[in-house]
Amino acid sequence: MKLNIISSLVLSLASVTYSYGQDLLDCSEFKTGNFHYSPPNGGEVTIKRTKKKQIERYNQETQKFIFEIVWIDDCSYDLTLTKTFGLPKERKKEILGTKLHCQVIDASLNHFEVTIYSDDSEKKEELTIYSNR
């Protein structure tokens, strides 16, 4: 019984600390603009983000991914894949409609760190995304 109470207190404290930290982040600079990052498999991805869309291009190739972006709060957003270019039809059918949940966990002057996961996978991925400003 004591262990359950202590565990609950620790979880509550961690939750409050996390929420407090999120309130201190200012993600407004990252809601629109041009960005880039290096994915885990190498290369470079360029991002053009408007209020409603995020367009990603891989390694200056013909592959392009267009996402609808919906901001949940100041530092978390969902991306839904709405269009792709440069992929085989079979692959397009598999991935269109994929939803990614993104949470900014740290922000600095020229970059932000984001945790990304989808409903289809338990795996979370962390990326550092740099501003081109």
PDB file of C-alpha atoms in Angstrom:
ATOM      1  CA  MET A   1       0.000   0.000   0.000  1.00  0.00           C
ATOM      2  CA  LYS A   2       2.793   2.405   0.958  1.00  0.00           C
ATOM      3  CA  LEU A   3       4.605   1.566  -2.278  1.00  0.00           C
ATOM      4  CA  ASN A   4       1.510   2.399  -4.338  1.00  0.00           C
ATOM      5  CA  ILE A   5       1.149   5.784  -2.635  1.00  0.00           C
ATOM      6  CA  ILE A   6       4.834   6.594  -3.161  1.00  0.00           C
ATOM      7  CA  SER A   7       4.641   5.506  -6.808  1.00  0.00           C
ATOM      8  CA  SER A   8       1.579   7.688  -7.324  1.00  0.00           C
ATOM      9  CA  LEU A   9       3.329  10.685  -5.764  1.00  0.00           C
ATOM     10  CA  VAL A  10       6.424  10.200  -7.919  1.00  0.00           C
ATOM     11  CA  LEU A  11       4.306   9.930 -11.077  1.00  0.00           C
ATOM     12  CA  SER A  12       2.306  13.021 -10.105  1.00  0.00           C
ATOM     13  CA  LEU A  13       5.478  15.002  -9.448  1.00  0.00           C
ATOM     14  CA  ALA A  14       6.989  13.885 -12.767  1.00  0.00           C
ATOM     15  CA  SER A  15       3.803  14.888 -14.578  1.00  0.00           C
ATOM     16  CA  VAL A  16       3.719  18.321 -12.944  1.00  0.00           C
ATOM     17  CA  THR A  17       7.422  18.862 -13.691  1.00  0.00           C
ATOM     18  CA  TYR A  18       6.921  17.848 -17.332  1.00  0.00           C
ATOM     19  CA  SER A  19       3.888  20.129 -17.706  1.00  0.00           C
ATOM     20  CA  TYR A  20       5.738  23.022 -16.080  1.00  0.00           C
ATOM     21  CA  GLY A  21       8.693  22.525 -18.436  1.00  0.00           C
ATOM     22  CA  GLN A  22       6.370  22.493 -21.445  1.00  0.00           C
ATOM     23  CA  ASP A  23       4.838  25.805 -20.327  1.00  0.00           C
ATOM     24  CA  LEU A  24       8.296  27.423 -20.407  1.00  0.00           C
ATOM     25  CA  LEU A  25       8.973  26.436 -24.020  1.00  0.00           C
ATOM     26  CA  ASP A  26       8.279  29.009 -26.713  1.00  0.00           C
ATOM     27  CA  CYS A  27       7.587  27.106 -29.928  1.00  0.00           C
ATOM     28  CA  SER A  28       6.068  30.006 -31.867  1.00  0.00           C
ATOM     29  CA  GLU A  29       9.181  30.426 -34.061  1.00  0.00           C
ATOM     30  CA  PHE A  30       8.834  26.853 -35.295  1.00  0.00           C
ATOM     31  CA  LYS A  31       5.192  26.935 -36.393  1.00  0.00           C
ATOM     32  CA  THR A  32       6.048  28.294 -39.852  1.00  0.00           C
ATOM     33  CA  GLY A  33       9.231  28.611 -41.879  1.00  0.00           C
ATOM     34  CA  ASN A  34      11.962  26.565 -43.527  1.00  0.00           C
ATOM     35  CA  PHE A  35      13.816  23.855 -41.634  1.00  0.00           C
ATOM     36  CA  HIS A  36      16.041  20.822 -42.149  1.00  0.00           C
ATOM     37  CA  TYR A  37      17.111  17.666 -40.319  1.00  0.00           C
ATOM     38  CA  SER A  38      19.135  14.503 -40.815  1.00  0.00           C
ATOM     39  CA  PRO A  39      16.985  11.359 -40.519  1.00  0.00           C
ATOM     40  CA  PRO A  40      18.380   8.242 -38.784  1.00  0.00           C
ATOM     41  CA  ASN A  41      18.990   6.546 -42.151  1.00  0.00           C
ATOM     42  CA  GLY A  42      21.186   9.437 -43.346  1.00  0.00           C
ATOM     43  CA  GLY A  43      20.845  12.212 -45.879  1.00  0.00           C
ATOM     44  CA  GLU A  44      18.994  15.457 -45.334  1.00  0.00           C
ATOM     45  CA  VAL A  45      15.332  16.399 -45.258  1.00  0.00           C
ATOM     46  CA  THR A  46      14.202  19.947 -46.022  1.00  0.00           C
ATOM     47  CA  ILE A  47      10.913  21.197 -44.586  1.00  0.00           C
ATOM     48  CA  LYS A  48       8.698  24.070 -45.659  1.00  0.00           C
ATOM     49  CA  ARG A  49       6.013  24.685 -43.046  1.00  0.00           C
ATOM     50  CA  THR A  50       2.987  26.962 -43.367  1.00  0.00           C
ATOM     51  CA  LYS A  51       0.101  27.345 -40.923  1.00  0.00           C
ATOM     52  CA  LYS A  52      -1.717  24.350 -42.430  1.00  0.00           C
ATOM     53  CA  LYS A  53       0.889  22.298 -44.348  1.00  0.00           C
ATOM     54  CA  GLN A  54       4.300  20.770 -43.959  1.00  0.00           C
ATOM     55  CA  ILE A  55       6.174  19.805 -47.137  1.00  0.00           C
ATOM     56  CA  GLU A  56       9.198  17.516 -46.803  1.00  0.00           C
ATOM     57  CA  ARG A  57      11.720  16.779 -49.544  1.00  0.00           C
ATOM     58  CA  TYR A  58      14.422  14.129 -49.143  1.00  0.00           C
ATOM     59  CA  ASN A  59      17.981  14.727 -50.424  1.00  0.00           C
ATOM     60  CA  GLN A  60      16.819  17.162 -53.124  1.00  0.00           C
ATOM     61  CA  GLU A  61      15.239  14.195 -54.916  1.00  0.00           C
ATOM     62  CA  THR A  62      11.820  13.926 -56.497  1.00  0.00           C
ATOM     63  CA  GLN A  63      10.377  12.304 -53.358  1.00  0.00           C
ATOM     64  CA  LYS A  64       8.110  14.804 -51.661  1.00  0.00           C
ATOM     65  CA  PHE A  65       5.690  14.338 -48.765  1.00  0.00           C
ATOM     66  CA  ILE A  66       2.892  16.773 -47.964  1.00  0.00           C
ATOM     67  CA  PHE A  67       1.370  16.706 -44.491  1.00  0.00           C
ATOM     68  CA  GLU A  68      -1.582  18.530 -43.002  1.00  0.00           C
ATOM     69  CA  ILE A  69      -0.428  20.073 -39.721  1.00  0.00           C
ATOM     70  CA  VAL A  70      -2.754  20.627 -36.757  1.00  0.00           C
ATOM     71  CA  TRP A  71      -1.350  22.304 -33.656  1.00  0.00           C
ATOM     72  CA  ILE A  72      -2.770  20.728 -30.495  1.00  0.00           C
ATOM     73  CA  ASP A  73      -1.174  23.308 -28.214  1.00  0.00           C
ATOM     74  CA  ASP A  74       1.812  25.654 -28.374  1.00  0.00           C
ATOM     75  CA  CYS A  75       4.379  22.839 -28.581  1.00  0.00           C
ATOM     76  CA  SER A  76       2.602  19.721 -29.837  1.00  0.00           C
ATOM     77  CA  TYR A  77       1.134  18.991 -33.236  1.00  0.00           C
ATOM     78  CA  ASP A  78      -0.161  16.197 -35.450  1.00  0.00           C
ATOM     79  CA  LEU A  79       0.981  15.583 -39.020  1.00  0.00           C
ATOM     80  CA  THR A  80      -1.252  13.631 -41.420  1.00  0.00           C
ATOM     81  CA  LEU A  81       0.269  12.525 -44.724  1.00  0.00           C
ATOM     82  CA  THR A  82      -2.067  13.759 -47.483  1.00  0.00           C
ATOM     83  CA  LYS A  83       0.051  13.548 -50.675  1.00  0.00           C
ATOM     84  CA  THR A  84       3.276  11.978 -51.894  1.00  0.00           C
ATOM     85  CA  PHE A  85       5.331  12.363 -55.036  1.00  0.00           C
ATOM     86  CA  GLY A  86       8.078  10.142 -56.414  1.00  0.00           C
ATOM     87  CA  LEU A  87       6.931   6.865 -54.831  1.00  0.00           C
ATOM     88  CA  PRO A  88       5.448   3.712 -56.398  1.00  0.00           C
ATOM     89  CA  LYS A  89       1.610   3.574 -56.265  1.00  0.00           C
ATOM     90  CA  GLU A  90       1.632   0.553 -53.939  1.00  0.00           C
ATOM     91  CA  ARG A  91       3.802   2.374 -51.407  1.00  0.00           C
ATOM     92  CA  LYS A  92       1.637   5.512 -51.638  1.00  0.00           C
ATOM     93  CA  LYS A  93      -1.473   3.500 -50.798  1.00  0.00           C
ATOM     94  CA  GLU A  94       0.264   2.013 -47.748  1.00  0.00           C
ATOM     95  CA  ILE A  95       1.354   5.295 -46.215  1.00  0.00           C
ATOM     96  CA  LEU A  96      -1.255   7.907 -47.205  1.00  0.00           C
ATOM     97  CA  GLY A  97      -3.267   8.929 -44.161  1.00  0.00           C
ATOM     98  CA  THR A  98      -0.458   8.083 -41.733  1.00  0.00           C
ATOM     99  CA  LYS A  99      -0.720  10.276 -38.654  1.00  0.00           C
ATOM    100  CA  LEU A 100       2.330  11.336 -36.661  1.00  0.00           C
ATOM    101  CA  HIS A 101       2.097  12.833 -33.179  1.00  0.00           C
ATOM    102  CA  CYS A 102       4.867  15.342 -32.491  1.00  0.00           C
ATOM    103  CA  GLN A 103       5.895  16.894 -29.182  1.00  0.00           C
ATOM    104  CA  VAL A 104       8.562  19.595 -28.969  1.00  0.00           C
ATOM    105  CA  ILE A 105      10.672  18.729 -25.932  1.00  0.00           C
ATOM    106  CA  ASP A 106      13.304  21.466 -26.218  1.00  0.00           C
ATOM    107  CA  ALA A 107      13.630  24.679 -28.197  1.00  0.00           C
ATOM    108  CA  SER A 108      16.565  26.988 -28.791  1.00  0.00           C
ATOM    109  CA  LEU A 109      17.318  29.967 -31.031  1.00  0.00           C
ATOM    110  CA  ASN A 110      17.946  27.988 -34.212  1.00  0.00           C
ATOM    111  CA  HIS A 111      16.654  24.485 -33.545  1.00  0.00           C
ATOM    112  CA  PHE A 112      14.147  22.375 -31.681  1.00  0.00           C
ATOM    113  CA  GLU A 113      14.022  18.775 -30.511  1.00  0.00           C
ATOM    114  CA  VAL A 114      10.881  16.803 -31.150  1.00  0.00           C
ATOM    115  CA  THR A 115       9.605  13.365 -30.149  1.00  0.00           C
ATOM    116  CA  ILE A 116       7.570  11.705 -32.898  1.00  0.00           C
ATOM    117  CA  TYR A 117       5.380   8.601 -32.809  1.00  0.00           C
ATOM    118  CA  SER A 118       2.507   7.135 -34.785  1.00  0.00           C
ATOM    119  CA  ASP A 119      -0.555   5.153 -33.790  1.00  0.00           C
ATOM    120  CA  ASP A 120       0.828   2.221 -35.809  1.00  0.00           C
ATOM    121  CA  SER A 121       4.063   1.909 -33.846  1.00  0.00           C
ATOM    122  CA  GLU A 122       5.082   1.890 -30.209  1.00  0.00           C
ATOM    123  CA  LYS A 123       8.501   3.229 -31.192  1.00  0.00           C
ATOM    124  CA  LYS A 124       9.197   6.886 -30.427  1.00  0.00           C
ATOM    125  CA  GLU A 125      11.825   8.765 -32.371  1.00  0.00           C
ATOM    126  CA  GLU A 126      13.649  11.934 -31.347  1.00  0.00           C
ATOM    127  CA  LEU A 127      14.884  14.392 -33.959  1.00  0.00           C
ATOM    128  CA  THR A 128      16.672  17.719 -33.853  1.00  0.00           C
ATOM    129  CA  ILE A 129      15.231  20.050 -36.474  1.00  0.00           C
ATOM    130  CA  TYR A 130      17.168  23.175 -37.469  1.00  0.00           C
ATOM    131  CA  SER A 131      15.766  26.477 -38.667  1.00  0.00           C
ATOM    132  CA  ASN A 132      17.063  27.888 -41.955  1.00  0.00           C
ATOM    133  CA  ARG A 133      16.576  31.480 -40.718  1.00  0.00           C
TER     134      ARG A 133
END
